[in-house]
Coordinates of C-alpha atoms and ligand atoms in Angstrom, one line a residue:
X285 CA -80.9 67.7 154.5
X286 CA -77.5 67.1 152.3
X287 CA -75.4 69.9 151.0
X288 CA -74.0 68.6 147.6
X289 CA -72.3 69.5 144.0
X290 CA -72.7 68.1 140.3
X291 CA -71.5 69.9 136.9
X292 CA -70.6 72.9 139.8
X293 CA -73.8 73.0 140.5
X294 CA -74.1 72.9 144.6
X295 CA -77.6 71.8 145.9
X296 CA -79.3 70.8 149.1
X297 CA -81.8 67.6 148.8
X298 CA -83.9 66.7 151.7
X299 CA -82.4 62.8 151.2
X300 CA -79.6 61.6 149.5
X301 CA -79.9 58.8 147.4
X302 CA -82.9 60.2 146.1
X303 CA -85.7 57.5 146.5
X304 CA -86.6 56.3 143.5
X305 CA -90.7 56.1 142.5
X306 CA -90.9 59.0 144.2
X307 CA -91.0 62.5 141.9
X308 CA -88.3 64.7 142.3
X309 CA -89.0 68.2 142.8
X310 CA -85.9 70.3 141.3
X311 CA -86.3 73.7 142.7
X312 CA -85.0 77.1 141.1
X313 CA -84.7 80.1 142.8
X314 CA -85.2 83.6 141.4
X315 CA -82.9 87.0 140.1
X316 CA -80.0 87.3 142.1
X317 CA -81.4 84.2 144.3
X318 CA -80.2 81.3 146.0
X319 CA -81.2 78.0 147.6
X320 CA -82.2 79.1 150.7
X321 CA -85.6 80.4 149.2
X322 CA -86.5 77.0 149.4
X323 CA -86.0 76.0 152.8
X324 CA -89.4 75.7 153.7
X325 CA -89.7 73.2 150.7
X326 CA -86.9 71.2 151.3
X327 CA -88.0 70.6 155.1
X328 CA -91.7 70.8 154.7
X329 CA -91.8 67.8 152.3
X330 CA -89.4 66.1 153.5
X331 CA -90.4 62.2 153.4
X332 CA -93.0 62.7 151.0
X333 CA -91.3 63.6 147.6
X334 CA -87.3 64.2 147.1
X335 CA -86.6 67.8 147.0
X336 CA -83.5 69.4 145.3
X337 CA -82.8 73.0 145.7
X338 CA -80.2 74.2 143.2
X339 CA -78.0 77.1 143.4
X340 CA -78.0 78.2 139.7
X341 CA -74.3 78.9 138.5
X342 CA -72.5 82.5 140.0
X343 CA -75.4 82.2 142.5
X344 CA -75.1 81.0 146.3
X345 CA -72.3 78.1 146.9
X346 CA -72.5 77.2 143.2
X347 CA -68.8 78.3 140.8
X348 CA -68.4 80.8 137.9
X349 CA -70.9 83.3 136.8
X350 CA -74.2 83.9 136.0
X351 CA -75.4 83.5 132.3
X352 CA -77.4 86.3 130.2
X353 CA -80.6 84.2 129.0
X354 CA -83.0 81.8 130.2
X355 CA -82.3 79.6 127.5
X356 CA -78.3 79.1 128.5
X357 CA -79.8 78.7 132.4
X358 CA -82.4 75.7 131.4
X359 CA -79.6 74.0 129.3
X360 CA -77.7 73.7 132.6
X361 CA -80.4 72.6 134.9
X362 CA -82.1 70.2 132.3
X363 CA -77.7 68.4 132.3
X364 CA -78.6 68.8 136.2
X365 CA -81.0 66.7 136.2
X366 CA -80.2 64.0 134.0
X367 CA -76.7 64.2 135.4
X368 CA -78.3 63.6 139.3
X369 CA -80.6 61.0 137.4
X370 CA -83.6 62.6 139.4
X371 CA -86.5 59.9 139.5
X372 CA -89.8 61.7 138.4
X373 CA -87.8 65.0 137.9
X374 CA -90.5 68.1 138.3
X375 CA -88.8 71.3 137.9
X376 CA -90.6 73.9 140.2
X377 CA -89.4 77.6 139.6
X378 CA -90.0 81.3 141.3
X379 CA -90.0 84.2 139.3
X380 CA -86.9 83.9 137.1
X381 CA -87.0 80.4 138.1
X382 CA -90.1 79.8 136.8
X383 CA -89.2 81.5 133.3
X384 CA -86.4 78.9 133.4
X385 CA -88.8 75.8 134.0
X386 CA -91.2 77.2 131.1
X387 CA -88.1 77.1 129.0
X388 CA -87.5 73.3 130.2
X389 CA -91.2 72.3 129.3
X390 CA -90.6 73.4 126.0
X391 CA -87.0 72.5 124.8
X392 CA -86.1 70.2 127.6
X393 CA -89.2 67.7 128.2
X394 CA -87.5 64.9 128.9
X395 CA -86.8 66.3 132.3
X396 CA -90.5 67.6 133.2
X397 CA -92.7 64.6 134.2
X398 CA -94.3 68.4 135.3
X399 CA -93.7 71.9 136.1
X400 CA -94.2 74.1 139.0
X401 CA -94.8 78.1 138.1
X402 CA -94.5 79.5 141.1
X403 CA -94.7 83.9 140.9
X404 CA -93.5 83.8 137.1
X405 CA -94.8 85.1 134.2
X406 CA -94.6 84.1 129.5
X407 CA -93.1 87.5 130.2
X408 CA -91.1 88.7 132.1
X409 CA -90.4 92.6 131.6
X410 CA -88.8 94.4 134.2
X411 CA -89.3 98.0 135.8
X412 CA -86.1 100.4 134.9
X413 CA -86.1 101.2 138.3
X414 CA -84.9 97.8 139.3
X415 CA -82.4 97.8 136.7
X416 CA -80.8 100.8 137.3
X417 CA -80.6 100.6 141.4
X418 CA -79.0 97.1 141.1
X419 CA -76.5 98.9 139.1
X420 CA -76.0 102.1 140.9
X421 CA -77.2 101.1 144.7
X422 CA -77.0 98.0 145.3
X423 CA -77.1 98.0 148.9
X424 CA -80.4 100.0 147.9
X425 CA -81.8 97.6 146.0
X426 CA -81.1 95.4 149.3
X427 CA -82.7 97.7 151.4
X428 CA -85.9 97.9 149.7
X429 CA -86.1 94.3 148.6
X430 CA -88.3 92.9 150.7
X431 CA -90.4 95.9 150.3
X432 CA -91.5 95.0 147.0
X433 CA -91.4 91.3 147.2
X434 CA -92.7 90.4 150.4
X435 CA -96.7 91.2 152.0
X436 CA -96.3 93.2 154.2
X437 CA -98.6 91.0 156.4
X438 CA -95.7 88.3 156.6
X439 CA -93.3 88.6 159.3
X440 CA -90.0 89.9 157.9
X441 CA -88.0 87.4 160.6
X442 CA -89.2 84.4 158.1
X443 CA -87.7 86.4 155.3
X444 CA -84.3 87.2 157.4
X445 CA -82.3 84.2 155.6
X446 CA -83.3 85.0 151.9
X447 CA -82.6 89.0 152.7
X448 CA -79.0 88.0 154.1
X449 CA -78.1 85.6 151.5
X450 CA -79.5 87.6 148.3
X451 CA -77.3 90.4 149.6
X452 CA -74.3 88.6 149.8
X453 CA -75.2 88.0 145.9
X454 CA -72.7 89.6 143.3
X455 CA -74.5 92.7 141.7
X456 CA -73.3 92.0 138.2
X457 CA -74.9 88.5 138.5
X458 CA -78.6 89.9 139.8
X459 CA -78.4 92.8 136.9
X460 CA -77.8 89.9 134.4
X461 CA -80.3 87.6 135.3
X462 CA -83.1 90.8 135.5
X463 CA -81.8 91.3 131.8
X464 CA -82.7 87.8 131.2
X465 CA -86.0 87.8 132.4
X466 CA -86.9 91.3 130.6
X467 CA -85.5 89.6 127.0
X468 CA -88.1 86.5 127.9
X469 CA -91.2 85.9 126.1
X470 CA -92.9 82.9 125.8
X471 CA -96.1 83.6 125.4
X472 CA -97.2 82.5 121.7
X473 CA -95.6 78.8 122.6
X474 CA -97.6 78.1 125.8
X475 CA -100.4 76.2 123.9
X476 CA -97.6 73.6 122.7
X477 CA -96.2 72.4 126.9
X478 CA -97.7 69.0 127.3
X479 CA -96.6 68.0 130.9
X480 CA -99.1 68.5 133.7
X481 CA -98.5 72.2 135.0
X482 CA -99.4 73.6 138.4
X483 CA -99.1 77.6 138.7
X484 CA -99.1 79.2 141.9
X485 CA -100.1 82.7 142.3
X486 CA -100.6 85.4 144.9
X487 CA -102.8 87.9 146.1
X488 CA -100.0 90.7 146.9
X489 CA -97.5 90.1 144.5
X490 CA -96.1 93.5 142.7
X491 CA -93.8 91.5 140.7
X492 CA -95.0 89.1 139.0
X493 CA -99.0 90.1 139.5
X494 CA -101.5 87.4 139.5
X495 CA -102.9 88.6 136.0
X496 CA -99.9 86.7 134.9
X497 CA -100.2 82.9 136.3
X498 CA -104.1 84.0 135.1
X499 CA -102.6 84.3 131.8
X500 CA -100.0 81.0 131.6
X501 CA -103.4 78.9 133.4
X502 CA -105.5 80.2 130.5
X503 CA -102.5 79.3 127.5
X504 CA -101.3 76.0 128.9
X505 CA -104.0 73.5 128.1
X506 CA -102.7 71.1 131.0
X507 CA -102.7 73.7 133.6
X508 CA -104.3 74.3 136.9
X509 CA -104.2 76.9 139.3
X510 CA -103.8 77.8 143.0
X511 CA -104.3 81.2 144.3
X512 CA -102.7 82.3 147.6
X513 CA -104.4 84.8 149.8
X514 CA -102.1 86.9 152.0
X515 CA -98.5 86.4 150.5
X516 CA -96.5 88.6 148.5
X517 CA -93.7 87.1 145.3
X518 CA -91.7 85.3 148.1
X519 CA -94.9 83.2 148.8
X520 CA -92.3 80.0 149.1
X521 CA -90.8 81.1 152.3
X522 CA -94.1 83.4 153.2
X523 CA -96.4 80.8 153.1
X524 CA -94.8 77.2 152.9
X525 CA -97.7 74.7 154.5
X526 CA -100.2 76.4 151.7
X527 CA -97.2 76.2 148.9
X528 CA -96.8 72.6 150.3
X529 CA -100.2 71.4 149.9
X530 CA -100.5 72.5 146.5
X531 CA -97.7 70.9 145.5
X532 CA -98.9 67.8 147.3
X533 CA -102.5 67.9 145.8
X534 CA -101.3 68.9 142.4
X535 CA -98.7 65.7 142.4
X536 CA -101.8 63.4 143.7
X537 CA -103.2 63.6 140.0
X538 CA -100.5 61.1 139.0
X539 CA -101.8 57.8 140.8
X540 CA -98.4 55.7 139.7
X541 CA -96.4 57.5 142.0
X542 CA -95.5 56.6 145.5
X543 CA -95.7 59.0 148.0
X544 CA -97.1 59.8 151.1
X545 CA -99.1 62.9 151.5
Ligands
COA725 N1 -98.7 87.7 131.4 C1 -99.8 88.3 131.1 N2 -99.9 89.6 130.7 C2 -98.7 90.3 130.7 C3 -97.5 89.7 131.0 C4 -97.5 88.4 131.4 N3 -96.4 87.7 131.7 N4 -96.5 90.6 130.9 C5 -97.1 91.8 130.4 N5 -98.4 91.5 130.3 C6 -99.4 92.5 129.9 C7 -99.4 93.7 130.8 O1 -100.2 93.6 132.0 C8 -99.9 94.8 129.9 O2 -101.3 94.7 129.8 P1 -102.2 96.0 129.7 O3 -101.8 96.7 128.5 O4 -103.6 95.4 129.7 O5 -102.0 96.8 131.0 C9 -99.3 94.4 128.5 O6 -99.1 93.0 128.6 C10 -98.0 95.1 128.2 O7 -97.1 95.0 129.4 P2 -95.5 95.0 129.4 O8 -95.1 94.2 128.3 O9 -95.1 94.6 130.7 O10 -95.0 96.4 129.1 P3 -95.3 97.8 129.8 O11 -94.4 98.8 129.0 O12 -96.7 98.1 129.9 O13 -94.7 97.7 131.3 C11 -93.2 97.2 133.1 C12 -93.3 97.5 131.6 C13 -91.7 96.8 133.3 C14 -93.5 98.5 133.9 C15 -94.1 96.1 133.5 O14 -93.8 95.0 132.8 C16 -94.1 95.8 135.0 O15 -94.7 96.5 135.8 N6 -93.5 94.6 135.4 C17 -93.6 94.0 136.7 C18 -92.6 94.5 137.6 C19 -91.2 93.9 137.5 O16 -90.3 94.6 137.2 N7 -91.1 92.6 137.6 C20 -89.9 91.9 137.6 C21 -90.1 90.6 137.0 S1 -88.7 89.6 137.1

């Protein structure tokens, strides 16, 4: 694993150069996120596709500040991509991260050979509760976090690294980014993506429920769907191997790439 920068934009990637014929998975974290979600991505697969795990800007390693719309956030990972000349680039998004590759498949397609909708929603309103404890009680909100976006069947060791680094977030950067995802709404363009999509839901996610990947399988005609059982919204890191091999299977449907599954 390589720790890296482009366009201030620091990023692990389970190889470095990335091998070409082989897709590029381009992985964005969530609110008030960071890399580190995706550890269990960047490691799992590993010698089977390149995986690049981006800290989006005022977020993790990565300089400057956060931005206030999906829009401004999918501009700079779509000059990313192009900019790391990622073979095969599919963008594979969490939550916020996943309102950010919707965004890509729409104004940005020349960086989606796919997408990955992992926990995300066309919309992405956001409980005033969240809102206001991010901005009063921050340390609150860090408390509680994995109450609400973990099962509470997953062992809260596995989610010790995302806890630590999501509170050593900026507040004003996580309240942003929620304001971000409450202004998004994609849901009349879904019928126009093109790109093969894969959307991962699961069983106990509060945040994002599972009606919502329902929905975004039913509106994108070139999506399919893969339904975890026993995972909450950080199904990434609460259930790799069954995130993995969904990945896997889904990027088996395009027989011209090379990869080992
Ligand atoms: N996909 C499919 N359906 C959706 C949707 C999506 N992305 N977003 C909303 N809807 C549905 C809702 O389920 C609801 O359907 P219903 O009337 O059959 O119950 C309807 O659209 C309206 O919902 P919404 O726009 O969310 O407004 P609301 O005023 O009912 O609820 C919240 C507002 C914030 C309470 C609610 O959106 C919520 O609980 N959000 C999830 C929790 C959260 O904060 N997540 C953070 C995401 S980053």
């Amino acid at each position: 694993m390589v720790q890296r920068e482009e366009n201030g934009i620091a990023y692990v990637s389970s190889v470095w150069p990335l091998e070409e014929a082989r897709p590029t998975l381009i992985c964005i974290h969530g609110a008030g996120g960071s890399h580190v979600l995706w550890q269990g991505q960047v490691e799992g697969l590993a010698g089977k596709v390149n995986t690049v795990a981006v800290d989006l800007p005022g977020h993790g390693k990565s300089e400057g500040n956060g931005m206030r719309s999906i829009e401004d956030y999918a501009r700079v990972v779509a000059e990313f991509t192009r900019a790391i000349h990622a073979p095969l680039p599919v963008p594979c998004g969490l939550s916020m991260g996943g309102a950010i590759v919707q965004q890509l498949l729409l104004d940005h397609p020349d960086v989606c050979e796919a997408g990955i909708l992992i926990g995300t929603g066309a919309r992405l309103r956001v409980m005033p509760v969240i809102l206001k404890t991010i901005e009063q009680n921050f340390d609150g909100y860090i408390d509680s976090f994995l109450s609400f976006a973990a099962s509470e069947k997953t062992d809260p060791e596995r989610l010790r690294a995302i806890s630590e680094a999501t509170a050593r977030g900026r507040p004003e950067v996580a309240l942003d980014d929620f304001k971000a995802c409450d202004a998004f709404d994609v849901m009349e363009r879904l019928p126009s993506i093109q790109a093969p999509v894969l959307v991962i839901t699961s069983e106990e996610d509060k945040l994002t429920p599972p009606k919502y990947g329902a929905f975004l399988e039913e509106k994108i005609p070139t999506a399919s769907r893969t339904h975890i059982q026993d995972a909450g919204h950080l199904v990434p890191a609460e259930k790799p191997d069954e995130v993995n091999q969904a990945i896997l299977d889904f990027l088996a449907g395009k027989p011209n790439w090379t990869y080992t599954r």
